[in-house]
mmCIF file of C-alpha atoms (C1' of nucleotides) in Angstrom:
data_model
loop_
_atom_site.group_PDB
_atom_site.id
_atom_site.type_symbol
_atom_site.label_atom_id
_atom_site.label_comp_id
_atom_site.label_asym_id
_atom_site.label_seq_id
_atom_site.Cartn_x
_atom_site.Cartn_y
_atom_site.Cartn_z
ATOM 1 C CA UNK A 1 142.182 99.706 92.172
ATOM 2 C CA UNK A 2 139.787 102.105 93.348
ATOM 3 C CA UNK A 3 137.779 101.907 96.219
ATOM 4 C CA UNK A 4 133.884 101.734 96.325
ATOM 5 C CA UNK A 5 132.892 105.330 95.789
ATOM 6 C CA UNK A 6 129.623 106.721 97.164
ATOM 7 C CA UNK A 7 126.525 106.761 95.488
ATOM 8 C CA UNK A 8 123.520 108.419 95.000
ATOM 9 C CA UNK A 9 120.896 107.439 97.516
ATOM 10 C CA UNK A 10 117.072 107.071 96.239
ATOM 11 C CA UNK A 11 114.104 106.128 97.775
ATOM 12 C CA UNK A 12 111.420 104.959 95.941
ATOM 13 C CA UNK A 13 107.778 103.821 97.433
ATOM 14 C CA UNK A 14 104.889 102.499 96.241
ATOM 15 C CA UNK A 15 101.457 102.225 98.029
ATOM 16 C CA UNK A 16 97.587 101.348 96.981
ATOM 17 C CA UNK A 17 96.031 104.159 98.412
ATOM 18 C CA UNK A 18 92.485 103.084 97.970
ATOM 19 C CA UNK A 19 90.800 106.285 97.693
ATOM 20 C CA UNK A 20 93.043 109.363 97.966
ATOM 21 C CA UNK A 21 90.415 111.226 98.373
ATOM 22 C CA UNK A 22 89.414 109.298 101.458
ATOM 23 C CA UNK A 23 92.844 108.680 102.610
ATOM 24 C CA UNK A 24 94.983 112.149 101.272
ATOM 25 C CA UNK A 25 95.514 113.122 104.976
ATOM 26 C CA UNK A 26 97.298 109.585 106.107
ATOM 27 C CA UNK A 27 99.454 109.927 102.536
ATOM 28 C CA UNK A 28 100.627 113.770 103.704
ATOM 29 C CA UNK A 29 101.342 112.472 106.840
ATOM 30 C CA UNK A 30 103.503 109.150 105.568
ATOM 31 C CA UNK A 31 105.357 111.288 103.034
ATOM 32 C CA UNK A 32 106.309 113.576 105.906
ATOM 33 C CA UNK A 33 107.689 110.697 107.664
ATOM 34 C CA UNK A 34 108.890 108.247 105.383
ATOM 35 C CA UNK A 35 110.090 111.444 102.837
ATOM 36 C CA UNK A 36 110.283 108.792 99.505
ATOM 37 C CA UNK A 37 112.184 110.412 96.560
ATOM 38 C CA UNK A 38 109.567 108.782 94.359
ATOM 39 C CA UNK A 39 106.319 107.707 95.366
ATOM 40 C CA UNK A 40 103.830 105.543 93.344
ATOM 41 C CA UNK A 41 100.306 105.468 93.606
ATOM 42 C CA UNK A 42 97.405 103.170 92.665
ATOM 43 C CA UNK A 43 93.769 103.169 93.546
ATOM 44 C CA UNK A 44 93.411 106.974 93.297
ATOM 45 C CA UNK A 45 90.168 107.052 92.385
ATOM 46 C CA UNK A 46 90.283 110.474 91.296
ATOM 47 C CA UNK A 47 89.514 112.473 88.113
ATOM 48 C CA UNK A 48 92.677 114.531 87.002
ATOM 49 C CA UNK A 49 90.639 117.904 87.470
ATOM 50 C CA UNK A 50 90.305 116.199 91.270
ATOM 51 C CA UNK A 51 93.935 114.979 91.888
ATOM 52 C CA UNK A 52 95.597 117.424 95.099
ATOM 53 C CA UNK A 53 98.658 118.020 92.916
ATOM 54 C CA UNK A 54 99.175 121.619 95.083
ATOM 55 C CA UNK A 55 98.889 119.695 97.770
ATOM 56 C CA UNK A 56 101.989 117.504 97.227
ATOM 57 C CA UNK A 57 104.014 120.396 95.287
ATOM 58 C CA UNK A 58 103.434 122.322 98.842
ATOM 59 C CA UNK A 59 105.670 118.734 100.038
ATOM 60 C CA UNK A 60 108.617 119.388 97.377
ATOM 61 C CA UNK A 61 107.163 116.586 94.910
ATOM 62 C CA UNK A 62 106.008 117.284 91.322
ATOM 63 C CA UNK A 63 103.336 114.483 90.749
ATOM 64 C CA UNK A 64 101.916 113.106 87.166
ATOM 65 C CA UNK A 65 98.664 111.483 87.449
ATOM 66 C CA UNK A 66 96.056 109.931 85.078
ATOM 67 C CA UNK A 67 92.473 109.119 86.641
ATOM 68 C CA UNK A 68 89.108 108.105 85.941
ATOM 69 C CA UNK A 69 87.375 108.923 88.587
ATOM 70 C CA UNK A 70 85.866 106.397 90.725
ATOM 71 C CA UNK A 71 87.513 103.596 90.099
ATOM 72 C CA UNK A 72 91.464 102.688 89.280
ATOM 73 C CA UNK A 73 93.598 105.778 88.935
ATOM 74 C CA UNK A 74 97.724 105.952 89.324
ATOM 75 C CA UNK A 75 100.125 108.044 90.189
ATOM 76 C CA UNK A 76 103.819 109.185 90.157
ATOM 77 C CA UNK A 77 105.155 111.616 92.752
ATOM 78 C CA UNK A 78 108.991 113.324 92.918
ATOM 79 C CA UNK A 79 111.074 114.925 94.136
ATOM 80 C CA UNK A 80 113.125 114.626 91.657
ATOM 81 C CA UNK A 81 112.088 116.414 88.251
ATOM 82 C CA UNK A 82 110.097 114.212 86.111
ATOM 83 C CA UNK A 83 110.168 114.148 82.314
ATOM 84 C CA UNK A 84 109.070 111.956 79.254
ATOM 85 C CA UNK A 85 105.389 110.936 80.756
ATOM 86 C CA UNK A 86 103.856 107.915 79.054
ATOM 87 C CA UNK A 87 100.393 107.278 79.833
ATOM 88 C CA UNK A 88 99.377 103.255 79.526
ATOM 89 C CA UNK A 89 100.822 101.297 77.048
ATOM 90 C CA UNK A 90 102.090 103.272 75.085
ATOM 91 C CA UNK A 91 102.174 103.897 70.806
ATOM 92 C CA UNK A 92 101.711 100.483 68.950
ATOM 93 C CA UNK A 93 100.109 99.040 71.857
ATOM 94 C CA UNK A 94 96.157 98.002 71.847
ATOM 95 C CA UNK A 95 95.269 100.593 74.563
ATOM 96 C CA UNK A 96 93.434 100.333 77.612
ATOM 97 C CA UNK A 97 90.413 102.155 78.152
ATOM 98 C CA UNK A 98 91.307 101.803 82.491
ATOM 99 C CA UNK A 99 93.214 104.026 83.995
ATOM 100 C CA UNK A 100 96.244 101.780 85.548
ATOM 101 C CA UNK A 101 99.019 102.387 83.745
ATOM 102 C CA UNK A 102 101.929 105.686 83.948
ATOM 103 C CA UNK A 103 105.440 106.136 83.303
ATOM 104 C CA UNK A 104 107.760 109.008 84.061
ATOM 105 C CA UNK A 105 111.156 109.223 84.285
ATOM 106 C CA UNK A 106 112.586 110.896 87.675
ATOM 107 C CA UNK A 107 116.062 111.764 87.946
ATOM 108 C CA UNK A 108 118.050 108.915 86.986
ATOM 109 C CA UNK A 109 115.208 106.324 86.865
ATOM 110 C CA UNK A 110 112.490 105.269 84.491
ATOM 111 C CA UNK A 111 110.113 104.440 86.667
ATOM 112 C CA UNK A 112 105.843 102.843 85.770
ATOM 113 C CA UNK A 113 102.512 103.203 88.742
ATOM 114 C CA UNK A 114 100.643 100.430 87.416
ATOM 115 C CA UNK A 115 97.844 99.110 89.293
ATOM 116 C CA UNK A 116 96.946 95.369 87.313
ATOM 117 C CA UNK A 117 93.699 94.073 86.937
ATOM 118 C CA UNK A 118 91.904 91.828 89.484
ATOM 119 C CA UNK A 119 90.597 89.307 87.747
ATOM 120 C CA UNK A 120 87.863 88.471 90.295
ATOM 121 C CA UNK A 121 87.327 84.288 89.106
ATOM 122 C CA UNK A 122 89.114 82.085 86.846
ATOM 123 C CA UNK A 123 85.910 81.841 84.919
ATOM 124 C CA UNK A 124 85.571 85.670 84.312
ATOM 125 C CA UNK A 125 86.452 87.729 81.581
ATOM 126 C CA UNK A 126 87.486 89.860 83.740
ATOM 127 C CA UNK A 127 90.465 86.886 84.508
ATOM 128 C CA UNK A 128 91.071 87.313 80.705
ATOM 129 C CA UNK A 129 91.605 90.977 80.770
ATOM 130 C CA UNK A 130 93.909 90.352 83.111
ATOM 131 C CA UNK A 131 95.847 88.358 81.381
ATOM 132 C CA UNK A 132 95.747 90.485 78.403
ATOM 133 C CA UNK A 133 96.733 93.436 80.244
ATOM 134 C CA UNK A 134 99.591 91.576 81.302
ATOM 135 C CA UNK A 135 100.608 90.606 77.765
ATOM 136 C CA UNK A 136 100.497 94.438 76.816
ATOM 137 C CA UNK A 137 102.682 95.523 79.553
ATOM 138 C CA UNK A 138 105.300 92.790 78.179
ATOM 139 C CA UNK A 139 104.775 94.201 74.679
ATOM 140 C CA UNK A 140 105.343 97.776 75.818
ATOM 141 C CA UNK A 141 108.751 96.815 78.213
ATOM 142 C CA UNK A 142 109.895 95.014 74.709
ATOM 143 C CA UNK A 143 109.352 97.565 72.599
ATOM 144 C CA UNK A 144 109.605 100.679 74.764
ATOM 145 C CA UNK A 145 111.830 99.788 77.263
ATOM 146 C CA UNK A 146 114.965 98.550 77.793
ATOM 147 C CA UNK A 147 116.691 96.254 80.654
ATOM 148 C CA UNK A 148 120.165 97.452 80.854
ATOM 149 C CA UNK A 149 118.706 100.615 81.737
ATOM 150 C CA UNK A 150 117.933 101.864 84.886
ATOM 151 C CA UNK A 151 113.925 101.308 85.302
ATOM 152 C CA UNK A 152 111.700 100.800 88.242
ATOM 153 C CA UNK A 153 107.702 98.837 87.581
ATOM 154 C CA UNK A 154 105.787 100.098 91.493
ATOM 155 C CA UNK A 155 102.283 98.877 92.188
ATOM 156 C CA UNK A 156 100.068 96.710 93.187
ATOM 157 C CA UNK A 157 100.261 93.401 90.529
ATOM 158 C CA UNK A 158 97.062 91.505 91.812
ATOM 159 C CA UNK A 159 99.537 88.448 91.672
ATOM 160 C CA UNK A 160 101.205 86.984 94.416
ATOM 161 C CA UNK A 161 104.453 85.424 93.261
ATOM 162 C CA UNK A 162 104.697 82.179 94.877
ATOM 163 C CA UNK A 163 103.115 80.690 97.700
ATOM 164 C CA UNK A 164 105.164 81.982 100.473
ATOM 165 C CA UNK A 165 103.574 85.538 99.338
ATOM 166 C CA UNK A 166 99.792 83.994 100.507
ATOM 167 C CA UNK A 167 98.744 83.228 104.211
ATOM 168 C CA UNK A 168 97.388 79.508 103.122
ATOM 169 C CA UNK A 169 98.461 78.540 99.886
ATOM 170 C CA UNK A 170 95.207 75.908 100.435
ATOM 171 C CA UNK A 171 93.309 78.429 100.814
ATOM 172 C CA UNK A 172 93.856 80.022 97.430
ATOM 173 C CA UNK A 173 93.334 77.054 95.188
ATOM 174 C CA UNK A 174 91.187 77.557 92.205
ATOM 175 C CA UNK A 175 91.542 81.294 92.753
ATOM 176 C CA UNK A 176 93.088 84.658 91.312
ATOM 177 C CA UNK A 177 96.175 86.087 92.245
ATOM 178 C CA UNK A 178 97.821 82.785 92.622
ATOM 179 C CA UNK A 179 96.636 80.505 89.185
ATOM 180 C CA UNK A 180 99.843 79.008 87.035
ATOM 181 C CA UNK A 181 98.415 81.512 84.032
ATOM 182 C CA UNK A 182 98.977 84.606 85.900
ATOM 183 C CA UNK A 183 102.295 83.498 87.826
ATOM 184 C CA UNK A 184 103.960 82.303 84.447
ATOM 185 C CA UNK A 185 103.407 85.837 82.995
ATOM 186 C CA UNK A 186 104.708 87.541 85.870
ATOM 187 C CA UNK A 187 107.632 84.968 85.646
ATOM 188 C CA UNK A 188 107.971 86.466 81.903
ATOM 189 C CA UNK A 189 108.752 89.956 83.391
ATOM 190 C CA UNK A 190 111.728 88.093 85.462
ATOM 191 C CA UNK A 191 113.241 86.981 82.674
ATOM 192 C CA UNK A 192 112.472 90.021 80.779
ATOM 193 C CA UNK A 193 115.034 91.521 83.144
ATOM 194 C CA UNK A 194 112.874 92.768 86.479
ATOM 195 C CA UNK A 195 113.889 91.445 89.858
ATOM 196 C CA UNK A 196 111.794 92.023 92.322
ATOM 197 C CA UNK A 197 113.513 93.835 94.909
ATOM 198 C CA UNK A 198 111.932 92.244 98.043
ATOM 199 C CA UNK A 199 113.189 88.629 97.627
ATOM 200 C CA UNK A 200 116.718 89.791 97.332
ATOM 201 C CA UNK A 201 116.640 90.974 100.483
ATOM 202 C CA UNK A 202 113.935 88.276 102.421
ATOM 203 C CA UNK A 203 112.994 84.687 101.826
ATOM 204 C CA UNK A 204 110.711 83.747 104.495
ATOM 205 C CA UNK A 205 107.359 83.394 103.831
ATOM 206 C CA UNK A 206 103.923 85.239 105.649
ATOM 207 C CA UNK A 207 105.324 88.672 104.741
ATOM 208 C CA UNK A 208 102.423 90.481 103.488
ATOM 209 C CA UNK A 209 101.490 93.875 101.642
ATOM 210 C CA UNK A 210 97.886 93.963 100.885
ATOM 211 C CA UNK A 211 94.758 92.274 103.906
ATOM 212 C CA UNK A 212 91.396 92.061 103.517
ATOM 213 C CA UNK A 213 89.528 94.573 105.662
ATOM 214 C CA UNK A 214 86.933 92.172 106.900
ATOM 215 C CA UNK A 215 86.675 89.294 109.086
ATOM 216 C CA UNK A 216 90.306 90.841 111.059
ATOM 217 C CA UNK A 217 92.428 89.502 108.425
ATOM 218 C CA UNK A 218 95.253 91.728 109.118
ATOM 219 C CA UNK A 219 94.805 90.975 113.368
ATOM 220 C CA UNK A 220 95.109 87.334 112.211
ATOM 221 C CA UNK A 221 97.787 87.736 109.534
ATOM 222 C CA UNK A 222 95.918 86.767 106.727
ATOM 223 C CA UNK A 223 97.400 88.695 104.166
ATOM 224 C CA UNK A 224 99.066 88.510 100.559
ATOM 225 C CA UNK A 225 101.890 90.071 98.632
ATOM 226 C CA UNK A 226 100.871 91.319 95.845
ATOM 227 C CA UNK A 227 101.997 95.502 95.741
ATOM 228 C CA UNK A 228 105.580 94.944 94.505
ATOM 229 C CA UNK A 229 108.993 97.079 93.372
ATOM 230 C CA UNK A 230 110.631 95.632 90.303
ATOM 231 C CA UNK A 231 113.520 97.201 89.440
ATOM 232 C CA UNK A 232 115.836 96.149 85.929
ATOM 233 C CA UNK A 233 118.861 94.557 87.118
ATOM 234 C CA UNK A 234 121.243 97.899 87.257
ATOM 235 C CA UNK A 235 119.179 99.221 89.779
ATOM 236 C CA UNK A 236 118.125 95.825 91.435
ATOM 237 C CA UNK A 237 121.826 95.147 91.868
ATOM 238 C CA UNK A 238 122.015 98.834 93.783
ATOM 239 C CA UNK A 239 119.189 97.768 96.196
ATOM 240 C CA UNK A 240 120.203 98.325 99.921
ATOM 241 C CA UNK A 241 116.922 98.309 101.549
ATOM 242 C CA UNK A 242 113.365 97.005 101.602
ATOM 243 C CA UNK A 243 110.590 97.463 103.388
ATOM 244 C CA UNK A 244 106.526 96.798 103.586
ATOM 245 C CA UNK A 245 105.572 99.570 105.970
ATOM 246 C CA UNK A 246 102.486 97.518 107.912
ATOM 247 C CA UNK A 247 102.401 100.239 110.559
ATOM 248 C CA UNK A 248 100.747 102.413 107.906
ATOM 249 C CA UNK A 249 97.666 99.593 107.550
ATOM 250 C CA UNK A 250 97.471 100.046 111.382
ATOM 251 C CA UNK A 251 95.012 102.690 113.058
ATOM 252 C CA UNK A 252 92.042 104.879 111.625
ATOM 253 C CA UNK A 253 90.734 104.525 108.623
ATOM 254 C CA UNK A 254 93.980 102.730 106.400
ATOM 255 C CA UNK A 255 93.743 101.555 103.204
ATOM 256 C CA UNK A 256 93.987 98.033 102.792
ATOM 257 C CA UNK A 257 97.315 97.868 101.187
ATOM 258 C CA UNK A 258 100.550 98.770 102.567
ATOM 259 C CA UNK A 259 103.076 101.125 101.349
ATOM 260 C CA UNK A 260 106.431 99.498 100.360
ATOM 261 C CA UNK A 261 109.661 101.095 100.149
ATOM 262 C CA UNK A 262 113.039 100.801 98.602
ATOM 263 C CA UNK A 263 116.332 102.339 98.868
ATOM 264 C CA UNK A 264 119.355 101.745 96.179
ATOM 265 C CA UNK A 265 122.639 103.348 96.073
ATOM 266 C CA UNK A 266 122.836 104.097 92.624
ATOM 267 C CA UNK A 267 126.027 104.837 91.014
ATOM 268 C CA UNK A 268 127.414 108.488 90.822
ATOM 269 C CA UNK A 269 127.397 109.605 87.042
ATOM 270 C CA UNK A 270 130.996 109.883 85.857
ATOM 271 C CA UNK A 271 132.148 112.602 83.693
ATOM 272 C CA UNK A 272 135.300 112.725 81.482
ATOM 273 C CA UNK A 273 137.955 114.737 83.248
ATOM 274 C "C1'" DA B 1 80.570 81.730 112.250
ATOM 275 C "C1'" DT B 2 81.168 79.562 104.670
ATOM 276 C "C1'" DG B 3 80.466 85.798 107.196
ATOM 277 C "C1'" DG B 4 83.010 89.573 108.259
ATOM 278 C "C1'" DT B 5 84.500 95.808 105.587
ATOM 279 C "C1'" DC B 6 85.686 99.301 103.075
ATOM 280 C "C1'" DG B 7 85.208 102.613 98.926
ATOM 281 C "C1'" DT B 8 82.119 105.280 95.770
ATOM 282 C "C1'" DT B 9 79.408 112.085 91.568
ATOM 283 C "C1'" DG B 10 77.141 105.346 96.434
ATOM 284 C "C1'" DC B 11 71.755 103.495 97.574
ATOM 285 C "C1'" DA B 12 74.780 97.959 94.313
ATOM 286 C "C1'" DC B 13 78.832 96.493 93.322
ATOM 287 C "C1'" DG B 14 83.958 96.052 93.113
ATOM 288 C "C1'" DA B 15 87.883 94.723 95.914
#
DNA sequence: ATGGTCGTTGCACGA
C-alpha cells in the first residue's frame, strides 16, 4: 500500500467587494496578506475599460472580469493561468442582461464569480428573477458542467442556507434570503453535486459573512451567511481549511461582506511511468 | 429608537 502522497496546495477566496473602485486599496492590501491562488470577486461595480487589471498583474494574478458599471460586476483573479472564460450562462441558456455571472478555469480547477440576485421582497419581481436566475445557473452546471470534475461556484448567493447562517431566524420571516423557494433551489445545487465547503468543516451557528452597515449590526453580531465556496465533491473531499476573514469587515471604510477563504490539498496529477 | 449606512458617470435608490 502506498502511503498518502502530498498534494498540491490551493487557495481559493472569494469576497463582495462592494465597490472596487472604492475599496481597490483594502483588496491590494488583503491579497498581500492573505496571497489566495484564486480570488473571486462580486460587487465590482466597474466597467471593463475601468477594471485595475495592471494593478493585480503587478501582484502575480491574471484577472478576467465582466462589468457594467455601476452596479453588479464579477471577477476572477490567479495566479494560476486561466483559460476557457465563460461569461454568464453560457450557449443555450436564456442570458442575463446583469453582469453576475464568470467562469474560468485556473490551473486544475473550474472555478464561477457569481454574485446572485437580491430579490429585495417576496412580492417583487425582482424575487422572481431571482429565482429564475437560479434555475439558469442549474441549467448551465447540467449542461456545461460536470460533478466528477474538479469545479469551484465563489460568491455571494443572497441565500442563507439554513437558519443557523441568520442572527434571528424570527427575525427573517416573510423575508429574502431565507424563504423555502430560494433554499430548495440552493438545496438543488447540493444534490447537483456542490458541497459547500464551510459546513464540512463548522456546524455551529452565528458564523457570519455578510452585516448590514447600519444600526452596528456587525458590533452586535447581526449578520448572515450568504457569500459561500461550493466546491464539486473531488475538490470538497480535498478541503483542509476554511475561513470567513471578519477582520477584513473591521476598520476604515470595509465593504460589508467578508472575504472567505479555502484551502484543499488537491491530488498530484499522475503520469504513466 | 420600527431607524440606523454605505455605494454610485450620485442628488434617489439599491443593498
Amino acid at each position: 500500500m502506498v502511503g498518502s502522497v502530498g498534494g498540491v496546495p490551493i487557495r481559493v477566496a472569494t469576497w463582495n467587494v462592494n465597490s472596487l473602485k472604492a475599496r481597490l486599496g483594502r483588496v491590494e492590501e488583503w491579497l498581500a496578506t492573505v496571497e489566495p491562488d484564486v480570488c473571486c470577486l462580486q460587487e465590482t461595480k466597474l466597467s471593463d475599460d475601468a477594471f485595475p487589471a495592471m494593478t493585480f498583474q503587478a501582484m502575480g494574478y491574471e484577472s478576467v472580469h465582466v462589468g457594467q458599471g455601476r452596479w453588479n460586476g464579477v471577477a476572477i483573479l490567479s495566479r494560476l493561468p486561466i483559460s476557457d472564460v465563460v461569461t454568464g450562462f453560457g450557449p443555450g441558456i436564456e442570458s442575463d442582461p446583469e453582469a453576475r455571472l464568470l467562469w474560468a478555469r485556473c490551473g486544475p480547477i473550474r472555478v464561477a464569480s457569481l454574485y446572485a440576485p437580491n430579490g429585495r421582497s417576496l412580492d417583487s419581481e425582482h424575487y422572481e428573477y431571482k429565482l429564475s436566475w437560479y434555475e439558469r445557473l442549474l441549467e448551465a452546471l447540467h449542461r456545461h458542467e460536470n460533478a466528477d470534475d474538479a469545479l469551484v461556484l465563489c460568491g455571494d448567493f443572497n441565500i442563507a442556507p439554513d437558519d443557523r447562517d441568520v442572527y434571528d431566524p424570527d427575525e427573517f420571516v416573510g423575508s429574502t434570503h431565507v424563504s423555502e423557494p430560494e433554499r430548495a433551489v440552493f438545496r438543488r445545487l447540493l444534490e447537483w453535486g456542490l458541497v459547500d465547503v464551510f459546513r464540512e468543516h463548522y456546524d455551529a451557528p452565528g458564523l457570519f459573512s455578510w452585516w448590514d452597515y447600519r444600526a452596528g449590526n456587525f458590533h452586535k453580531g447581526k449578520g448572515m451567511r450568504i457569500d459561500l465556496v461550493l466546491a464539486s465533491r473531488p475538490v470538497a473531499e480535498r478541503s483542509t481549511a476554511v475561513l470567513i476573514d471578519r477582520n477584513a469587515r473591521k476598520g476604515k471604510q470595509p465593504s460589508d461582506h467578508a472575504p472567505v477563504v479555502a484551502d484543499f490539498d488537491l491530488e498530484q496529477e499522475r503520469t504513466a511511468p
